[in-house]
Amino acid sequence: MVKLSGIVVLISGRGSNMESLASNVDVRAVICNVPEAAGVGIARGMGIECIVEPAMDGVASALDSLDPDLVCMAGFMRILPPDVTERHEVMNIHPSLLPLFPGLHAQRQAVRAGVAYSGCTVHMADAGVDTGRIILQDAVPVMPDDTEDTLSGRILLREHQTYTRAVRLFLSRNDHDAPESGAVFDDAGEAAESAVRRGGVAYLWRNGGTFAVSGNHPDNTPCVLSVPGDDAGVVAARLRNTVRW
Ligand code: GRF
């Protein structure tokens, strides 16, 4: 039997993250669980096979027969059963700086909480809701007059860039080590304290058994963020939850 591979994207709606991914990396197929979703037409218009499969069992069988190297959930509004996330490498994108504001209406939660910054997180999917290991985060400021819609639009632009970067990191994950730059700490909690103390947006990543903090984005490695207003405990939780490939 010929083994098909590549990237399969799961969608339920508008499909803008899928469109952005397919414009930047090779997407083998799209699976959509909502027949009338706008993303179906977008995928087919791009010449990508789009399987419409409302039932979760059907989604799971389609994934098993496609046997992709990577599954990217992009606005897929169902939780995958644990056996699916165990059989496949699955990523998700979420419109907040996890672990803050998981679940539905993340941007509304951020506006209501009055945070100064929010953003997006690409993470590996596990059996929980937005709990899997974090690959990349990116931040945007929340303006005093922001509504759920205006904040969503600002975050979405970053989602498109961040998802492509995360997929490229995954595809090249065995080819490079974490950069040796940044202040280095033995303990994730100390790294988080240092990031919060330095103020501004800081980038934190794992460097073997140590943790690095820098004001500059490290290329080629999974990283999480500390943003103004963050609690050091939240930042440490993010850092401990970075992906280990
Ligand atoms: C995005 O905000 C994504 O983070 C969330 O659902 C939305 C999907 O948008 N999970 P689109 O369908 O990719 O345009």
Short mmCIF file of C-alpha atoms and ligand atoms in Angstrom, two decimals:
data_model
loop_
_atom_site.label_atom_id
_atom_site.label_comp_id
_atom_site.label_asym_id
_atom_site.label_seq_id
_atom_site.Cartn_x
_atom_site.Cartn_y
_atom_site.Cartn_z
CA MET A 1 0.00 0.00 0.00
CA VAL A 2 1.28 3.48 -0.81
CA LYS A 3 1.74 5.50 2.36
CA LEU A 4 0.28 8.99 1.95
CA SER A 5 1.78 11.57 4.25
CA GLY A 6 2.20 15.31 4.69
CA ILE A 7 0.04 17.73 6.62
CA VAL A 8 -3.71 17.42 7.10
CA VAL A 9 -5.68 20.43 8.40
CA LEU A 10 -8.91 20.05 10.40
CA ILE A 11 -11.41 22.92 10.17
CA SER A 12 -15.00 23.74 11.12
CA GLY A 13 -15.52 27.27 9.78
CA ARG A 14 -13.97 30.27 8.09
CA GLY A 15 -10.66 28.55 7.33
CA SER A 16 -8.31 31.55 7.37
CA ASN A 17 -5.58 29.70 9.31
CA MET A 18 -5.92 26.75 6.92
CA GLU A 19 -5.64 29.12 3.93
CA SER A 20 -2.56 30.74 5.42
CA LEU A 21 -0.95 27.35 6.19
CA ALA A 22 -1.72 26.02 2.72
CA SER A 23 -0.14 29.14 1.18
CA ASN A 24 3.10 28.52 3.08
CA VAL A 25 3.53 24.76 3.60
CA ASP A 26 2.44 21.68 1.68
CA VAL A 27 -1.06 20.71 2.84
CA ARG A 28 -2.01 17.22 1.68
CA ALA A 29 -5.73 17.39 2.58
CA VAL A 30 -8.32 19.27 4.63
CA ILE A 31 -11.01 17.59 6.72
CA CYS A 32 -14.06 19.66 7.68
CA ASN A 33 -16.83 18.51 10.04
CA VAL A 34 -19.28 21.26 9.01
CA PRO A 35 -20.59 20.81 5.43
CA GLU A 36 -21.54 24.47 4.92
CA ALA A 37 -18.28 25.92 6.32
CA ALA A 38 -16.66 28.62 4.19
CA GLY A 39 -13.30 26.86 4.51
CA VAL A 40 -14.50 23.95 2.32
CA GLY A 41 -14.76 26.19 -0.74
CA ILE A 42 -11.47 27.91 0.07
CA ALA A 43 -9.61 24.58 0.27
CA ARG A 44 -11.12 23.26 -2.93
CA GLY A 45 -10.46 26.59 -4.66
CA MET A 46 -6.80 26.12 -3.77
CA GLY A 47 -6.86 22.65 -5.35
CA ILE A 48 -6.64 20.83 -2.01
CA GLU A 49 -8.65 17.66 -1.40
CA CYS A 50 -11.32 18.53 1.18
CA ILE A 51 -13.11 15.69 2.94
CA VAL A 52 -16.41 16.70 4.58
CA GLU A 53 -17.09 14.40 7.50
CA PRO A 54 -19.55 15.52 10.21
CA ALA A 55 -19.07 12.47 12.49
CA MET A 56 -16.01 12.16 14.72
CA ASP A 57 -15.65 8.46 13.83
CA GLY A 58 -15.45 9.46 10.17
CA VAL A 59 -12.85 12.15 10.92
CA ALA A 60 -10.78 9.58 12.82
CA SER A 61 -10.98 7.00 9.99
CA ALA A 62 -10.07 9.63 7.39
CA LEU A 63 -7.01 10.55 9.46
CA ASP A 64 -6.02 6.91 9.82
CA SER A 65 -6.20 6.30 6.07
CA LEU A 66 -4.35 9.53 5.19
CA ASP A 67 -1.73 8.72 7.87
CA PRO A 68 -0.25 12.26 7.88
CA ASP A 69 3.04 13.31 9.47
CA LEU A 70 1.19 16.15 11.17
CA VAL A 71 -2.43 17.11 11.82
CA CYS A 72 -3.16 20.84 12.30
CA MET A 73 -6.41 21.79 13.97
CA ALA A 74 -7.34 25.27 12.74
CA GLY A 75 -10.66 26.40 14.16
CA PHE A 76 -11.79 22.75 14.50
CA MET A 77 -14.60 23.04 17.03
CA ARG A 78 -14.50 19.52 18.42
CA ILE A 79 -12.20 17.84 20.90
CA LEU A 80 -10.38 14.90 19.35
CA PRO A 81 -10.74 11.62 21.27
CA PRO A 82 -7.57 10.61 23.16
CA ASP A 83 -6.90 7.61 20.90
CA VAL A 84 -6.67 10.01 17.91
CA THR A 85 -4.16 12.32 19.62
CA GLU A 86 -2.20 9.24 20.67
CA ARG A 87 -2.10 7.80 17.12
CA HIS A 88 -1.25 11.09 15.38
CA GLU A 89 0.92 14.16 15.99
CA VAL A 90 -1.71 16.89 16.38
CA MET A 91 -1.26 20.66 16.77
CA ASN A 92 -3.82 23.30 17.62
CA ILE A 93 -3.92 27.09 17.58
CA HIS A 94 -5.69 29.02 20.30
CA PRO A 95 -6.33 32.81 20.40
CA SER A 96 -4.87 33.56 23.86
CA LEU A 97 -1.62 33.28 25.74
CA LEU A 98 -2.29 29.91 27.36
CA PRO A 99 -2.72 28.83 30.10
CA LEU A 100 -4.80 32.04 30.32
CA PHE A 101 -8.26 31.95 28.73
CA PRO A 102 -8.62 28.37 27.43
CA GLY A 103 -11.85 27.17 25.83
CA LEU A 104 -14.47 29.18 23.97
CA HIS A 105 -14.46 32.97 23.46
CA ALA A 106 -10.82 33.44 24.48
CA GLN A 107 -10.71 36.99 23.10
CA ARG A 108 -13.90 37.94 24.99
CA GLN A 109 -12.40 36.48 28.17
CA ALA A 110 -9.27 38.61 27.65
CA VAL A 111 -11.24 41.84 27.07
CA ARG A 112 -13.38 41.18 30.16
CA ALA A 113 -10.33 40.38 32.30
CA GLY A 114 -8.81 43.75 31.37
CA VAL A 115 -5.37 42.33 30.51
CA ALA A 116 -2.85 44.63 28.81
CA TYR A 117 -1.67 41.93 26.38
CA SER A 118 -3.12 38.85 24.80
CA GLY A 119 -2.05 36.83 21.77
CA CYS A 120 -2.01 33.33 20.39
CA THR A 121 -0.55 29.94 21.25
CA VAL A 122 0.29 26.99 19.01
CA HIS A 123 0.47 23.79 21.05
CA MET A 124 0.39 20.03 20.64
CA ALA A 125 -3.13 18.71 21.25
CA ASP A 126 -3.74 16.24 24.04
CA ALA A 127 -6.90 14.94 25.69
CA GLY A 128 -7.50 18.23 27.56
CA VAL A 129 -8.97 21.51 26.35
CA ASP A 130 -6.03 23.69 25.18
CA THR A 131 -3.66 22.01 27.65
CA GLY A 132 -1.04 20.37 25.41
CA ARG A 133 2.64 21.25 25.28
CA ILE A 134 3.31 24.74 23.90
CA ILE A 135 5.35 25.27 20.74
CA LEU A 136 5.11 29.02 20.12
CA GLN A 137 3.31 32.09 21.41
CA ASP A 138 2.99 35.61 20.04
CA ALA A 139 1.59 38.69 21.79
CA VAL A 140 -0.51 41.72 20.85
CA PRO A 141 -1.50 44.68 23.05
CA VAL A 142 -5.12 44.95 24.17
CA MET A 143 -6.33 48.56 23.63
CA PRO A 144 -8.63 50.27 26.15
CA ASP A 145 -11.44 50.51 23.58
CA ASP A 146 -11.02 46.98 22.22
CA THR A 147 -14.08 44.81 21.72
CA GLU A 148 -14.02 41.04 21.25
CA ASP A 149 -14.09 41.67 17.47
CA THR A 150 -11.28 44.21 17.26
CA LEU A 151 -9.03 42.13 19.50
CA SER A 152 -9.87 38.97 17.52
CA GLY A 153 -8.82 40.67 14.27
CA ARG A 154 -5.49 41.81 15.74
CA ILE A 155 -4.76 38.35 17.15
CA LEU A 156 -5.79 36.58 13.92
CA LEU A 157 -3.07 38.33 11.91
CA ARG A 158 -0.51 36.95 14.37
CA GLU A 159 -2.12 33.51 14.32
CA HIS A 160 -1.44 33.16 10.61
CA GLN A 161 2.26 33.94 11.02
CA THR A 162 2.72 31.93 14.21
CA TYR A 163 1.06 28.76 12.91
CA THR A 164 3.29 28.62 9.85
CA ARG A 165 6.40 29.18 12.01
CA ALA A 166 5.31 26.42 14.41
CA VAL A 167 4.71 23.94 11.58
CA ARG A 168 8.13 24.71 10.08
CA LEU A 169 9.70 24.19 13.52
CA PHE A 170 7.97 20.82 13.78
CA LEU A 171 9.11 19.76 10.31
CA SER A 172 12.75 20.67 11.10
CA ARG A 173 12.67 19.60 14.76
CA ASN A 174 15.56 17.18 14.55
CA ASP A 175 17.87 19.49 12.63
CA HIS A 176 18.97 22.01 15.22
CA ASP A 177 19.60 22.73 18.88
CA ALA A 178 18.14 25.56 20.92
CA PRO A 179 20.15 28.81 20.58
CA GLU A 180 22.82 29.45 23.21
CA SER A 181 21.78 33.10 23.66
CA GLY A 182 19.78 34.61 26.53
CA ALA A 183 20.22 34.59 30.31
CA VAL A 184 20.31 30.98 31.49
CA PHE A 185 18.61 29.57 34.64
CA ASP A 186 18.53 26.08 36.14
CA ASP A 187 14.97 26.50 37.30
CA ALA A 188 11.84 27.47 35.30
CA GLY A 189 10.52 29.51 38.25
CA GLU A 190 13.70 31.61 38.42
CA ALA A 191 13.62 32.16 34.66
CA ALA A 192 10.00 33.31 34.92
CA GLU A 193 10.77 35.69 37.82
CA SER A 194 13.59 37.19 35.82
CA ALA A 195 11.37 37.65 32.73
CA VAL A 196 8.65 39.37 34.77
CA ARG A 197 11.22 41.65 36.50
CA ARG A 198 12.79 42.76 33.23
CA GLY A 199 9.39 44.02 31.99
CA GLY A 200 8.22 44.30 28.37
CA VAL A 201 7.71 41.18 26.28
CA ALA A 202 10.29 38.49 27.08
CA TYR A 203 10.88 35.17 25.33
CA LEU A 204 11.59 32.01 27.32
CA TRP A 205 12.73 28.62 26.08
CA ARG A 206 14.23 25.33 27.17
CA ASN A 207 17.89 24.76 26.48
CA GLY A 208 18.57 21.12 27.32
CA GLY A 209 18.06 20.95 31.08
CA THR A 210 18.19 24.75 31.56
CA PHE A 211 15.86 27.63 30.75
CA ALA A 212 16.75 30.76 28.78
CA VAL A 213 15.22 34.27 28.83
CA SER A 214 15.81 36.98 26.24
CA GLY A 215 14.26 40.19 24.94
CA ASN A 216 14.74 38.82 21.41
CA HIS A 217 12.79 36.06 19.73
CA PRO A 218 14.98 32.94 19.47
CA ASP A 219 14.83 31.52 15.96
CA ASN A 220 14.45 27.81 15.49
CA THR A 221 13.23 26.78 18.91
CA PRO A 222 9.89 26.45 20.70
CA CYS A 223 9.37 29.45 22.99
CA VAL A 224 6.78 30.96 25.30
CA LEU A 225 6.23 34.57 26.37
CA SER A 226 6.13 36.76 29.40
CA VAL A 227 4.08 39.95 28.83
CA PRO A 228 3.52 43.01 31.03
CA GLY A 229 0.97 42.18 33.72
CA ASP A 230 1.89 38.49 33.82
CA ASP A 231 2.19 36.64 37.10
CA ALA A 232 5.51 34.78 37.39
CA GLY A 233 3.66 31.58 38.33
CA VAL A 234 1.74 31.66 35.04
CA VAL A 235 4.94 32.27 33.08
CA ALA A 236 6.69 29.39 34.88
CA ALA A 237 3.73 27.10 34.08
CA ARG A 238 4.05 28.08 30.40
CA LEU A 239 7.74 27.40 30.38
CA ARG A 240 7.40 24.00 32.08
CA ASN A 241 4.74 23.12 29.49
CA THR A 242 6.90 23.80 26.40
CA VAL A 243 7.04 20.95 23.95
CA ARG A 244 9.87 18.39 24.11
CA TRP A 245 10.46 16.83 20.72
C1 GRF B 1 -8.99 31.09 15.27
O1 GRF B 1 -9.08 32.25 16.07
C2 GRF B 1 -8.35 29.97 16.03
O2 GRF B 1 -7.35 30.40 16.92
C3 GRF B 1 -9.51 29.40 16.81
O3 GRF B 1 -10.58 29.45 15.90
C4 GRF B 1 -10.36 30.51 14.97
C5 GRF B 1 -10.42 29.91 13.60
O4 GRF B 1 -10.38 30.88 12.59
N1 GRF B 1 -9.21 28.08 17.30
P1 GRF B 1 -10.16 30.43 11.08
O5 GRF B 1 -11.25 29.42 10.77
O6 GRF B 1 -8.80 29.83 10.97
O7 GRF B 1 -10.31 31.68 10.28
#
